Short mmCIF file of C-alpha atoms and ligand atoms in Angstrom, two decimals:
data_model
loop_
_atom_site.label_atom_id
_atom_site.label_comp_id
_atom_site.label_asym_id
_atom_site.label_seq_id
_atom_site.Cartn_x
_atom_site.Cartn_y
_atom_site.Cartn_z
CA UNK A 1 0.00 0.00 0.00
CA UNK A 2 1.36 3.47 -0.85
CA UNK A 3 2.06 5.95 1.92
CA UNK A 4 -0.48 8.54 0.89
CA UNK A 5 -3.43 6.15 1.22
CA UNK A 6 -2.55 5.55 4.86
CA UNK A 7 -2.40 9.28 5.68
CA UNK A 8 -5.01 10.86 7.94
CA UNK A 9 -6.08 13.19 5.16
CA UNK A 10 -6.70 10.33 2.73
CA UNK A 11 -8.74 8.49 5.36
CA UNK A 12 -10.77 11.63 6.13
CA UNK A 13 -11.54 12.05 2.46
CA UNK A 14 -12.46 8.38 2.10
CA UNK A 15 -14.86 8.64 5.02
CA UNK A 16 -16.37 11.79 3.59
CA UNK A 17 -16.79 10.18 0.17
CA UNK A 18 -18.55 7.19 1.77
CA UNK A 19 -21.31 9.45 3.11
CA UNK A 20 -24.54 9.30 1.21
CA UNK A 21 -24.56 12.97 0.29
CA UNK A 22 -20.93 13.07 -0.86
CA UNK A 23 -21.76 13.58 -4.51
CA UNK A 24 -24.73 15.91 -4.10
CA UNK A 25 -23.95 19.25 -5.67
CA UNK A 26 -27.49 20.61 -5.89
CA UNK A 27 -27.85 20.36 -2.14
CA UNK A 28 -24.67 22.37 -1.64
CA UNK A 29 -26.17 25.14 -3.76
CA UNK A 30 -29.47 25.10 -1.85
CA UNK A 31 -27.57 25.36 1.42
CA UNK A 32 -25.44 28.19 0.09
CA UNK A 33 -26.73 29.89 -3.08
CA UNK A 34 -23.58 32.05 -3.14
CA UNK A 35 -21.15 29.16 -3.14
CA UNK A 36 -19.94 30.02 -6.67
CA UNK A 37 -18.28 33.11 -5.24
CA UNK A 38 -16.44 31.01 -2.65
CA UNK A 39 -15.54 28.15 -4.96
CA UNK A 40 -14.08 30.15 -7.81
CA UNK A 41 -10.74 31.83 -8.38
CA UNK A 42 -9.29 34.39 -10.75
CA UNK A 43 -5.75 34.76 -12.02
CA UNK A 44 -4.77 37.22 -14.73
CA UNK A 45 -7.44 36.82 -17.39
CA UNK A 46 -8.44 33.30 -16.39
CA UNK A 47 -11.39 32.60 -14.15
CA UNK A 48 -12.00 29.12 -12.74
CA UNK A 49 -15.43 28.27 -11.35
CA UNK A 50 -15.23 24.90 -9.57
CA UNK A 51 -18.41 25.33 -7.54
CA UNK A 52 -20.28 22.74 -9.62
CA UNK A 53 -18.32 19.98 -7.89
CA UNK A 54 -19.46 18.10 -4.79
CA UNK A 55 -16.98 19.90 -2.58
CA UNK A 56 -17.91 21.74 0.62
CA UNK A 57 -15.63 23.76 2.88
CA UNK A 58 -14.65 20.69 4.90
CA UNK A 59 -13.76 18.56 1.86
CA UNK A 60 -11.80 21.48 0.47
CA UNK A 61 -9.79 21.75 3.68
CA UNK A 62 -9.06 18.02 3.69
CA UNK A 63 -7.90 18.25 0.07
CA UNK A 64 -5.64 21.22 0.77
CA UNK A 65 -4.25 19.38 3.74
CA UNK A 66 -3.63 16.33 1.53
CA UNK A 67 -1.58 18.54 -0.81
CA UNK A 68 0.42 19.87 2.14
CA UNK A 69 1.12 16.46 3.58
CA UNK A 70 2.36 15.37 0.13
CA UNK A 71 5.08 18.06 0.36
CA UNK A 72 3.69 19.98 -2.59
CA UNK A 73 5.47 23.20 -1.62
CA UNK A 74 8.88 21.46 -1.48
CA UNK A 75 8.23 19.70 -4.77
CA UNK A 76 7.25 22.96 -6.45
CA UNK A 77 10.52 24.49 -5.33
CA UNK A 78 12.37 21.41 -6.54
CA UNK A 79 10.74 21.75 -9.97
CA UNK A 80 11.58 25.44 -10.32
CA UNK A 81 15.11 25.09 -8.98
CA UNK A 82 16.03 22.37 -11.45
CA UNK A 83 16.25 19.37 -9.11
CA UNK A 84 16.36 16.04 -10.91
CA UNK A 85 12.68 15.23 -10.47
CA UNK A 86 12.67 12.89 -13.45
CA UNK A 87 14.29 10.16 -11.39
CA UNK A 88 14.01 7.29 -13.85
CA UNK A 89 15.86 9.30 -16.48
CA UNK A 90 18.12 11.09 -14.00
CA UNK A 91 17.30 14.60 -15.24
CA UNK A 92 15.45 17.75 -14.20
CA UNK A 93 12.35 19.10 -15.95
CA UNK A 94 13.32 22.58 -17.14
CA UNK A 95 10.36 23.65 -19.28
CA UNK A 96 9.46 26.49 -16.91
CA UNK A 97 12.92 28.05 -17.38
CA UNK A 98 12.27 28.37 -21.12
CA UNK A 99 9.37 30.73 -20.65
CA UNK A 100 11.00 33.26 -18.42
CA UNK A 101 10.42 36.39 -20.47
CA UNK A 102 13.79 38.08 -20.01
CA UNK A 103 16.88 36.09 -19.24
CA UNK A 104 15.46 32.73 -18.28
CA UNK A 105 15.39 33.78 -14.62
CA UNK A 106 18.09 32.22 -12.48
CA UNK A 107 17.73 28.85 -14.13
CA UNK A 108 19.24 26.88 -15.64
CA UNK A 109 22.83 27.33 -14.57
CA UNK A 110 25.64 27.78 -17.12
CA UNK A 111 26.49 26.44 -19.66
CA UNK A 112 22.91 25.31 -20.41
CA UNK A 113 21.66 28.79 -19.65
CA UNK A 114 23.90 30.29 -22.37
CA UNK A 115 22.85 27.58 -24.79
CA UNK A 116 19.19 28.35 -24.16
CA UNK A 117 19.71 32.06 -24.71
CA UNK A 118 21.71 31.36 -27.88
CA UNK A 119 19.00 29.10 -29.30
CA UNK A 120 16.32 31.65 -28.51
CA UNK A 121 18.32 34.30 -30.36
CA UNK A 122 18.95 31.95 -33.30
CA UNK A 123 15.25 31.20 -33.53
CA UNK A 124 14.36 34.88 -33.37
CA UNK A 125 16.77 35.77 -36.20
CA UNK A 126 15.48 32.91 -38.36
CA UNK A 127 11.86 33.91 -37.78
CA UNK A 128 12.57 37.49 -38.71
CA UNK A 129 14.34 36.49 -41.93
CA UNK A 130 11.52 34.13 -42.88
CA UNK A 131 8.84 36.72 -42.24
CA UNK A 132 10.84 39.33 -44.21
CA UNK A 133 11.01 36.94 -47.19
CA UNK A 134 14.80 36.69 -46.99
CA UNK A 135 15.03 32.89 -46.89
CA UNK A 136 15.26 31.49 -50.40
CA UNK A 137 14.48 28.01 -51.71
CA UNK A 138 16.37 26.07 -54.40
CA UNK A 139 14.75 28.07 -57.19
CA UNK A 140 15.52 31.35 -55.39
CA UNK A 141 11.89 31.96 -54.51
CA UNK A 142 11.25 33.27 -50.97
CA UNK A 143 10.11 30.66 -48.48
CA UNK A 144 6.64 31.68 -47.41
CA UNK A 145 4.86 28.52 -46.26
CA UNK A 146 5.65 25.59 -43.95
CA UNK A 147 5.15 21.84 -43.80
CA UNK A 148 5.76 20.68 -40.24
CA UNK A 149 6.54 17.02 -39.63
CA UNK A 150 6.41 15.57 -36.10
CA UNK A 151 4.23 13.47 -33.83
CA UNK A 152 3.12 13.42 -30.16
CA UNK A 153 4.69 16.27 -28.23
CA UNK A 154 6.45 17.36 -31.41
CA UNK A 155 3.09 17.96 -33.10
CA UNK A 156 0.24 18.42 -30.63
CA UNK A 157 1.56 21.63 -29.05
CA UNK A 158 2.70 23.39 -32.24
CA UNK A 159 -0.53 22.51 -34.07
CA UNK A 160 -2.76 23.51 -31.13
CA UNK A 161 -1.11 26.89 -30.63
CA UNK A 162 -0.63 27.71 -34.31
CA UNK A 163 -4.28 26.87 -35.02
CA UNK A 164 -5.37 28.95 -32.04
CA UNK A 165 -3.30 32.04 -32.74
CA UNK A 166 -2.55 32.24 -36.44
CA UNK A 167 -6.01 33.63 -37.27
CA UNK A 168 -6.04 35.18 -40.70
CA UNK A 169 -2.23 35.31 -40.94
CA UNK A 170 -1.07 34.81 -44.47
CA UNK A 171 1.46 32.07 -43.74
CA UNK A 172 0.18 28.62 -44.67
CA UNK A 173 1.35 25.92 -42.26
CA UNK A 174 0.44 22.24 -42.65
CA UNK A 175 1.04 19.74 -39.88
CA UNK A 176 1.88 16.21 -40.92
CA UNK A 177 1.93 13.76 -38.03
CA UNK A 178 0.61 10.35 -38.99
CA UNK A 179 2.71 8.03 -41.11
CA UNK A 180 -0.40 7.32 -43.16
CA UNK A 181 0.47 9.19 -46.34
CA UNK A 182 -2.83 11.08 -46.63
CA UNK A 183 -1.78 14.18 -44.67
CA UNK A 184 1.58 14.27 -46.38
CA UNK A 185 0.12 13.99 -49.88
CA UNK A 186 -2.39 16.72 -49.13
CA UNK A 187 0.41 18.99 -47.94
CA UNK A 188 2.56 18.23 -50.98
CA UNK A 189 -0.36 18.93 -53.30
CA UNK A 190 -1.50 22.17 -51.71
CA UNK A 191 1.84 23.87 -51.07
CA UNK A 192 3.91 25.67 -53.65
CA UNK A 193 6.98 23.52 -52.97
CA UNK A 194 9.41 26.09 -54.37
CA UNK A 195 8.47 28.37 -51.50
CA UNK A 196 7.94 25.80 -48.76
CA UNK A 197 10.03 25.38 -45.64
CA UNK A 198 10.08 21.88 -44.10
CA UNK A 199 10.42 21.63 -40.30
CA UNK A 200 11.30 18.18 -38.97
CA UNK A 201 10.45 18.16 -35.26
CA UNK A 202 11.57 15.27 -33.09
CA UNK A 203 13.17 15.35 -29.68
CA UNK A 204 14.92 12.00 -30.22
CA UNK A 205 15.12 12.20 -34.01
CA UNK A 206 14.52 8.48 -33.94
CA UNK A 207 10.73 8.31 -34.11
CA UNK A 208 10.11 6.08 -37.10
CA UNK A 209 6.88 7.74 -38.26
CA UNK A 210 8.54 11.16 -38.35
CA UNK A 211 11.67 9.89 -40.11
CA UNK A 212 9.66 8.01 -42.75
CA UNK A 213 7.62 11.16 -43.44
CA UNK A 214 10.76 13.32 -43.45
CA UNK A 215 12.55 11.11 -45.97
CA UNK A 216 9.41 10.97 -48.13
CA UNK A 217 9.00 14.74 -48.23
CA UNK A 218 12.65 15.31 -49.12
CA UNK A 219 12.43 12.66 -51.88
CA UNK A 220 9.22 14.16 -53.29
CA UNK A 221 10.52 17.72 -53.23
CA UNK A 222 13.70 16.64 -54.94
CA UNK A 223 11.79 14.90 -57.70
CA UNK A 224 9.14 17.62 -58.13
CA UNK A 225 11.62 20.49 -58.16
CA UNK A 226 14.24 18.59 -60.19
CA UNK A 227 17.00 19.24 -57.64
CA UNK A 228 19.20 16.91 -55.58
CA UNK A 229 18.11 15.82 -52.13
CA UNK A 230 21.22 17.58 -50.82
CA UNK A 231 20.02 20.88 -52.32
CA UNK A 232 16.56 20.38 -50.82
CA UNK A 233 18.11 19.68 -47.42
CA UNK A 234 20.30 22.78 -47.68
CA UNK A 235 17.65 25.25 -48.76
CA UNK A 236 14.33 23.94 -47.49
CA UNK A 237 14.80 21.79 -44.39
CA UNK A 238 15.33 22.67 -40.72
CA UNK A 239 15.10 20.51 -37.60
CA UNK A 240 13.94 21.12 -34.04
CA UNK A 241 15.50 18.43 -31.86
CA UNK A 242 17.44 17.44 -28.76
CA UNK A 243 19.48 14.98 -30.81
CA UNK A 244 21.74 17.08 -33.03
CA UNK A 245 23.82 14.06 -34.09
CA UNK A 246 20.88 12.24 -35.62
CA UNK A 247 19.63 15.37 -37.39
CA UNK A 248 23.14 15.64 -38.90
CA UNK A 249 22.92 12.02 -40.00
CA UNK A 250 19.85 12.90 -42.05
CA UNK A 251 21.93 15.58 -43.76
CA UNK A 252 20.80 18.72 -41.93
CA UNK A 253 23.61 21.16 -41.23
CA UNK A 254 24.22 22.68 -37.79
CA UNK A 255 22.98 26.13 -38.81
CA UNK A 256 19.59 24.61 -39.68
CA UNK A 257 19.20 22.75 -36.39
CA UNK A 258 17.26 24.46 -33.61
CA UNK A 259 18.22 22.60 -30.49
CA UNK A 260 16.48 21.88 -27.25
CA UNK A 261 17.53 19.64 -24.41
CA UNK A 262 17.01 16.26 -22.78
CA UNK A 263 15.64 18.08 -19.75
CA UNK A 264 12.69 19.34 -21.79
CA UNK A 265 10.09 16.58 -22.04
CA UNK A 266 8.44 16.13 -25.45
CA UNK A 267 4.97 17.02 -24.13
CA UNK A 268 6.47 20.04 -22.33
CA UNK A 269 8.52 21.24 -25.33
CA UNK A 270 6.16 23.81 -26.86
CA UNK A 271 8.14 26.57 -25.07
CA UNK A 272 11.40 25.57 -26.81
CA UNK A 273 12.41 25.59 -30.47
CA UNK A 274 9.53 23.15 -30.99
CA UNK A 275 7.49 26.37 -30.97
CA UNK A 276 9.21 27.44 -34.23
CA UNK A 277 6.11 27.06 -36.45
CA UNK A 278 4.14 29.19 -33.99
CA UNK A 279 6.75 31.94 -34.09
CA UNK A 280 6.86 31.77 -37.91
CA UNK A 281 3.08 32.12 -38.02
CA UNK A 282 2.61 34.93 -35.51
CA UNK A 283 6.06 36.54 -35.22
CA UNK A 284 8.65 36.22 -32.50
CA UNK A 285 7.28 39.02 -30.33
CA UNK A 286 3.90 37.36 -30.05
CA UNK A 287 5.60 34.03 -29.39
CA UNK A 288 7.38 35.75 -26.48
CA UNK A 289 3.98 36.96 -25.23
CA UNK A 290 2.86 33.34 -25.28
CA UNK A 291 5.87 32.44 -23.10
CA UNK A 292 5.16 35.40 -20.83
CA UNK A 293 1.58 34.25 -20.28
CA UNK A 294 2.86 30.87 -19.14
CA UNK A 295 5.44 32.56 -16.92
CA UNK A 296 2.71 34.56 -15.24
CA UNK A 297 0.96 31.29 -14.36
CA UNK A 298 4.32 29.91 -13.12
CA UNK A 299 4.65 32.86 -10.76
CA UNK A 300 1.14 32.39 -9.43
CA UNK A 301 1.74 28.65 -9.02
CA UNK A 302 4.96 29.11 -7.09
CA UNK A 303 3.77 32.02 -4.94
CA UNK A 304 0.10 31.49 -4.08
CA UNK A 305 -0.82 29.30 -1.10
CA UNK A 306 -2.63 26.07 -1.99
CA UNK A 307 -6.05 27.43 -0.95
CA UNK A 308 -5.91 30.14 -3.61
CA UNK A 309 -3.68 28.47 -6.16
CA UNK A 310 -5.48 27.82 -9.43
CA UNK A 311 -3.46 24.82 -10.71
CA UNK A 312 -3.48 23.26 -7.23
CA UNK A 313 -7.24 23.67 -6.92
CA UNK A 314 -7.82 22.16 -10.36
CA UNK A 315 -5.61 19.23 -9.33
CA UNK A 316 -7.39 18.73 -6.01
CA UNK A 317 -10.85 18.80 -7.59
CA UNK A 318 -9.56 16.10 -9.94
CA UNK A 319 -8.14 14.04 -7.07
CA UNK A 320 -11.50 14.19 -5.25
CA UNK A 321 -13.39 13.05 -8.34
CA UNK A 322 -10.89 10.36 -9.36
CA UNK A 323 -9.67 8.84 -6.11
CA UNK A 324 -12.61 9.27 -3.78
CA UNK A 325 -15.67 9.35 -6.03
CA UNK A 326 -14.00 6.92 -8.48
CA UNK A 327 -14.75 8.92 -11.59
CA UNK A 328 -11.99 7.86 -13.90
CA UNK A 329 -13.01 9.60 -17.10
CA UNK A 330 -12.68 13.31 -17.79
CA UNK A 331 -14.00 15.41 -20.68
CA UNK A 332 -12.28 18.55 -22.02
CA UNK A 333 -14.84 20.75 -23.77
CA UNK A 334 -13.58 24.00 -25.28
CA UNK A 335 -16.28 26.26 -26.75
CA UNK A 336 -14.07 27.76 -29.41
CA UNK A 337 -12.59 26.41 -32.62
CA UNK A 338 -9.40 28.16 -31.62
CA UNK A 339 -9.06 25.52 -28.91
CA UNK A 340 -10.38 22.60 -30.87
CA UNK A 341 -7.07 20.73 -30.56
CA UNK A 342 -6.88 21.25 -26.78
CA UNK A 343 -8.50 17.88 -25.90
CA UNK A 344 -5.84 16.05 -27.94
CA UNK A 345 -3.07 18.10 -26.35
CA UNK A 346 -4.32 17.48 -22.81
CA UNK A 347 -4.84 13.82 -23.56
CA UNK A 348 -1.08 13.43 -24.04
CA UNK A 349 -0.17 15.84 -21.25
CA UNK A 350 -2.31 14.11 -18.62
CA UNK A 351 -2.30 10.50 -19.75
CA UNK A 352 1.36 10.23 -20.77
CA UNK A 353 2.48 12.09 -17.65
CA UNK A 354 0.35 10.44 -14.99
CA UNK A 355 -0.88 7.20 -16.54
CA UNK A 356 1.53 5.20 -14.36
CA UNK A 357 1.35 2.02 -12.28
CA UNK A 358 4.43 2.41 -10.05
CA UNK A 359 5.20 5.28 -7.68
CA UNK A 360 8.56 6.92 -7.11
CA UNK A 361 9.27 4.51 -4.27
CA UNK A 362 8.85 1.59 -6.69
CA UNK A 363 5.54 0.54 -5.13
CA UNK A 364 2.60 -0.59 -7.20
CA UNK A 365 -0.22 1.96 -7.02
CA UNK A 366 -3.47 0.80 -5.48
CA UNK A 367 -5.64 3.66 -6.79
CA UNK A 368 -6.42 5.19 -10.18
CA UNK A 369 -4.20 8.03 -11.42
CA UNK A 370 -4.68 9.99 -14.67
CA UNK A 371 -8.26 9.75 -15.87
CA UNK A 372 -9.17 8.76 -19.41
CA UNK A 373 -9.17 12.15 -21.12
CA UNK A 374 -11.35 12.74 -24.12
CA UNK A 375 -13.24 15.67 -25.47
CA UNK A 376 -14.24 17.84 -28.36
CA UNK A 377 -15.28 21.33 -29.18
CA UNK A 378 -18.57 22.82 -28.19
CA UNK A 379 -21.09 22.88 -29.56
CA UNK A 380 -20.22 19.90 -31.82
CA UNK A 381 -19.82 17.40 -28.98
CA UNK A 382 -23.38 18.22 -27.85
CA UNK A 383 -24.56 16.53 -31.02
CA UNK A 384 -22.37 13.46 -30.56
CA UNK A 385 -21.27 12.26 -27.09
CA UNK A 386 -23.14 14.69 -24.77
CA UNK A 387 -25.88 12.09 -24.31
CA UNK A 388 -23.37 9.92 -22.43
CA UNK A 389 -22.29 12.84 -20.22
CA UNK A 390 -25.89 13.56 -19.19
CA UNK A 391 -27.43 10.13 -18.70
CA UNK A 392 -24.85 7.34 -18.68
CA UNK A 393 -24.32 5.58 -15.32
CA UNK A 394 -20.63 6.38 -15.88
CA UNK A 395 -20.22 9.90 -14.52
CA UNK A 396 -17.62 11.98 -16.35
CA UNK A 397 -16.40 15.21 -14.73
CA UNK A 398 -16.06 17.92 -17.37
CA UNK A 399 -13.88 20.97 -17.96
CA UNK A 400 -15.81 23.61 -19.91
CA UNK A 401 -13.52 26.23 -21.42
CA UNK A 402 -14.97 29.37 -22.97
CA UNK A 403 -13.87 32.78 -24.19
CA UNK A 404 -15.86 35.68 -22.74
CA UNK A 405 -14.90 38.34 -25.28
CA UNK A 406 -13.81 37.33 -28.74
CA UNK A 407 -13.57 40.14 -31.25
CA UNK A 408 -13.14 37.81 -34.17
CA UNK A 409 -16.46 36.08 -33.55
CA UNK A 410 -19.69 37.98 -34.34
CA UNK A 411 -21.92 38.52 -31.30
CA UNK A 412 -24.68 36.22 -32.48
CA UNK A 413 -22.24 33.31 -32.79
CA UNK A 414 -20.40 34.14 -29.59
CA UNK A 415 -23.64 34.39 -27.59
CA UNK A 416 -24.75 31.05 -28.95
CA UNK A 417 -21.42 29.45 -27.93
CA UNK A 418 -21.49 30.89 -24.41
CA UNK A 419 -25.15 30.18 -23.74
CA UNK A 420 -24.63 26.58 -24.83
CA UNK A 421 -21.55 26.26 -22.66
CA UNK A 422 -23.32 27.57 -19.56
CA UNK A 423 -26.46 25.55 -20.35
CA UNK A 424 -24.50 22.29 -20.51
CA UNK A 425 -22.89 22.68 -17.08
CA UNK A 426 -26.23 23.82 -15.63
CA UNK A 427 -28.02 20.81 -17.12
CA UNK A 428 -25.36 18.44 -15.78
CA UNK A 429 -25.74 20.00 -12.35
CA UNK A 430 -29.49 20.41 -12.05
CA UNK A 431 -30.79 17.54 -14.11
CA UNK A 432 -34.55 17.39 -14.47
CA UNK A 433 -37.34 15.24 -13.10
CA UNK A 434 -39.92 14.39 -15.63
CA UNK A 435 -43.26 14.52 -13.80
CA UNK A 436 -45.41 11.73 -15.11
CA UNK A 437 -48.73 10.00 -14.85
CA UNK A 438 -48.70 6.23 -14.40
CA UNK A 439 -49.57 5.80 -18.03
CA UNK A 440 -46.51 7.62 -19.30
CA UNK A 441 -44.08 6.64 -16.54
CA UNK A 442 -41.97 4.27 -18.57
CA UNK A 443 -41.38 6.82 -21.35
CA UNK A 444 -40.79 9.71 -18.97
CA UNK A 445 -38.09 7.86 -17.08
CA UNK A 446 -36.07 8.10 -20.29
CA UNK A 447 -36.48 11.86 -20.23
CA UNK A 448 -35.23 12.33 -16.67
CA UNK A 449 -31.79 13.57 -15.74
CA UNK A 450 -30.33 12.88 -12.30
CA UNK A 451 -28.09 15.95 -12.29
CA UNK A 452 -25.32 16.28 -9.71
CA UNK A 453 -22.76 15.73 -12.44
CA UNK A 454 -19.55 17.67 -11.72
CA UNK A 455 -17.85 20.24 -13.89
CA UNK A 456 -15.34 23.08 -13.87
CA UNK A 457 -15.71 26.14 -16.06
CA UNK A 458 -12.65 28.07 -17.15
CA UNK A 459 -13.65 31.43 -18.55
CA UNK A 460 -10.98 33.28 -20.51
CA UNK A 461 -11.69 37.02 -20.37
CA UNK A 462 -10.01 37.70 -23.69
CA UNK A 463 -8.22 35.25 -25.90
CA UNK A 464 -4.70 36.05 -26.98
CA UNK A 465 -1.23 34.49 -26.90
CA UNK A 466 -0.79 35.38 -23.22
CA UNK A 467 -3.99 33.78 -22.03
CA UNK A 468 -3.29 30.69 -24.12
CA UNK A 469 0.19 30.40 -22.56
CA UNK A 470 -1.36 30.75 -19.11
CA UNK A 471 -4.03 28.14 -19.87
CA UNK A 472 -1.49 25.54 -21.01
CA UNK A 473 0.76 26.23 -18.02
CA UNK A 474 -2.30 25.91 -15.75
CA UNK A 475 -2.84 22.36 -16.97
CA UNK A 476 0.87 21.51 -16.82
CA UNK A 477 0.94 22.49 -13.16
CA UNK A 478 -2.33 20.71 -12.44
CA UNK A 479 -0.73 17.52 -13.77
CA UNK A 480 2.39 18.19 -11.70
CA UNK A 481 0.37 18.69 -8.48
CA UNK A 482 -1.48 15.44 -9.03
CA UNK A 483 1.78 13.60 -9.69
CA UNK A 484 3.11 14.93 -6.38
CA UNK A 485 0.08 13.69 -4.46
CA UNK A 486 0.23 10.30 -6.20
CA UNK A 487 4.05 10.31 -5.76
CA UNK A 488 4.67 9.42 -9.39
CA UNK A 489 7.16 10.69 -11.92
CA UNK A 490 5.19 12.70 -14.52
CA UNK A 491 8.22 13.28 -16.75
CA UNK A 492 8.95 9.79 -18.11
CA UNK A 493 6.87 7.56 -20.42
CA UNK A 494 8.26 4.03 -20.29
CA UNK A 495 4.84 2.68 -21.18
CA UNK A 496 5.30 3.63 -24.84
CA UNK A 497 8.48 1.59 -25.34
CA UNK A 498 7.27 -2.01 -25.50
CA UNK A 499 4.97 -1.39 -28.47
CA UNK A 500 7.82 0.37 -30.30
CA UNK A 501 10.13 -2.62 -29.77
CA UNK A 502 7.58 -5.14 -30.98
CA UNK A 503 6.81 -2.95 -34.01
CA UNK A 504 10.51 -3.00 -34.83
CA UNK A 505 10.35 -6.79 -35.10
CA UNK A 506 7.12 -6.94 -37.11
CA UNK A 507 7.86 -4.35 -39.80
CA UNK A 508 10.77 -6.26 -41.45
CA UNK A 509 8.57 -9.35 -41.70
CA UNK A 510 5.79 -7.38 -43.39
CA UNK A 511 8.38 -5.83 -45.69
CA UNK A 512 9.17 -9.32 -46.93
CA UNK A 513 12.50 -9.67 -45.16
CA UNK A 514 13.84 -13.00 -43.91
CA UNK A 515 12.43 -14.54 -40.78
CA UNK A 516 8.97 -15.61 -39.90
CA UNK A 517 6.55 -14.32 -37.34
CA UNK A 518 7.31 -15.59 -33.84
CA UNK A 519 4.68 -13.47 -32.11
CA UNK A 520 1.66 -14.63 -30.18
CA UNK A 521 -0.79 -16.72 -32.22
CA UNK A 522 -3.25 -13.90 -32.80
CA UNK A 523 -0.60 -11.43 -33.95
CA UNK A 524 1.05 -14.13 -36.09
CA UNK A 525 -2.27 -14.88 -37.78
CA UNK A 526 -2.77 -11.22 -38.64
CA UNK A 527 0.77 -10.88 -40.02
CA UNK A 528 0.49 -14.05 -42.09
CA UNK A 529 -2.89 -12.95 -43.45
CA UNK A 530 -1.45 -9.62 -44.66
CA UNK A 531 1.52 -11.40 -46.26
CA UNK A 532 -0.75 -13.87 -48.00
CA UNK A 533 -3.04 -11.13 -49.32
CA UNK A 534 -0.06 -9.27 -50.68
CA UNK A 535 1.63 -12.21 -52.38
O1 F6P B 601 6.04 7.62 -28.21
C1 F6P B 601 5.78 8.65 -27.33
C2 F6P B 601 6.72 9.80 -27.56
O2 F6P B 601 7.98 9.48 -27.14
C3 F6P B 601 6.23 11.07 -26.87
O3 F6P B 601 6.62 11.14 -25.56
C4 F6P B 601 6.82 12.12 -27.75
O4 F6P B 601 6.20 13.36 -27.58
C5 F6P B 601 6.57 11.52 -29.12
O5 F6P B 601 6.77 10.14 -28.93
C6 F6P B 601 7.46 12.02 -30.22
O6 F6P B 601 8.80 11.81 -29.92
P1 F6P B 601 9.94 12.60 -30.66
O7 F6P B 601 9.73 14.04 -30.42
O8 F6P B 601 11.21 12.09 -30.08
O9 F6P B 601 9.83 12.27 -32.14
#
C-alpha cells in the first residue's frame, strides 16, 4: 500500500466520500446559493469556477491538507530550482525556465543557460528572416509557407497553438503527423513547394513515423523540383531536436538545427524551439507573449498558497473526483474552434504524464491516477457524445472552457457558444425530473436527468497568446500537483516503449525480409494474413 493512502487526510476524504450525500452538488447550492463566489478563483485573465463539484468547505480543507502532507510546496521548489525530479531518467524538468520572459530567470545554470539564450536568439533571427522573405528556396523563390513534420509532443503543441493564434495570418502551415500518407500527400499537393520550408520536429530524431515522413517529403521535393536531395536539405529543411547528431545524420547542417535539451520533455517542449512554427506564423514578439503568459501562471503557481492556487485547486478537484468518487473519465470541452485541438493536447499531457502504475518509491499503485481524457469542441460534442455525459451511469467530470470576449467572432455566434456552454454545465448540475402519470411513466423515465454531475468552467476574459500560454501552463501544473500527491514521476513515459520494440520486429517481416513471425498466435495470424493477401 502506498504511503499517501494511509495518511489521515486520505482516510478523512475516504470517510467523507462514503457518506450518502458526498456527490450531491445541488444540495450544496441550496444550502449556500452564493457558493460560486467562494468556490471560484481568478488569475490574470483566467477565471475558474469549480463550484459545480461536490466539494464543501470541509472537503476542500481536507484536500488542501492532503496537498500539504504530500510536500507539494517542497516539490514545487524542486521543480523550479532544477532538481532532478525525473528520477528514472536522471534529469530535471526545465520547461518552466524556457518561458521566463527576459533572461530565463536564475535557471538553468551555465552552460545550459547560455545555450538556451543562444538558441532563442537563433530562432528569433530565423523567424525574422523568414517573415521578411529573406530565406530562399532552391529556385531562389522566398520561403513563405511551412510543412511541419512531427508526432506526439512534437506535433500536438505546435498545431494547437498555431491553429489557435494564427487567425487570418497569411502564412500557410500544414502539420503532418501520422505516417499514413494522406496528410503528407495533401500537404505536398497544396503547397507551392518552391516556396515551402520543411520543419522536422523530433526530440529524439529516432521516431520512425517522423523519419519516414521526413525522408518521403525530401524525396518528393527533390523529384518535383528537379533538384538533388542535398540541395533540398540545404535550402528547405530545418530541424527542431534534442538529438543534433541524428539530425546531422539525415543531412541537416548545424545552422539549420534548432536545439532543445534532454531536460525538456516532449509534451512540455512547446516553449522551446519546438514552438518554431508558432513563431513563424505569428512573429517572434507574439511568441514571447505566449511564453510570458505561461510565466505569469508559473509565478502564481509558485507564490500562491494552496487554498488560492489555481493549478493546485484544479488538481485537487480532480483528485477528489478520481480517487474518492471513483470517476476515472474526464472530458475537455472548449467552446471555441481556436481551442479545438486542446482535448488532444491534454490527452497526451495528462495521460502520458500520470498514466503510471508504479510510484517513485517503486511501489505498485493501489488507486487510479490519470483519468481517461477525451473531449471535443462545443457545440459539436453536444450533437455526438453529450448524451453519455448527461445520462450514462458512468459519470464523467467535465472541464468547460470558454472565451468571454472574442472580437473575431460575431456577437450572435459568440452568444450562442457561451449560452450553450453555460447551459451544458447547468443541465449536468441540475438535471430534471420528468413529472409523469402512471400511463406515461416508462417513457418519462427516459427523459429524466439525475443531475449532480460535476464540472469546472474556465472562462478566458479575452483570448490572446498570453492567455493561451497561461491556460497551457495551468494544466501543466495541475498535472504536476497530481503527480506529487500520487508520488509518481510525470516526466517519463516508459509505457510507450514495449509497443515500439515489438513494431521493430514486425515491420521487417511485413516488408518481406527474412524470418517468420514468432509473435503470439493472434498477432502471427494477422501478419500471415497480410503477407498472403499481398503475395
Ligand atoms: O512515443 C511517445 C513519444 O515518445 C512522446 O513522448 C513524444 O512526444 C513523441 O513520442 C514524439 O517523440 P519525438 O519528439 O522524439 O519524435
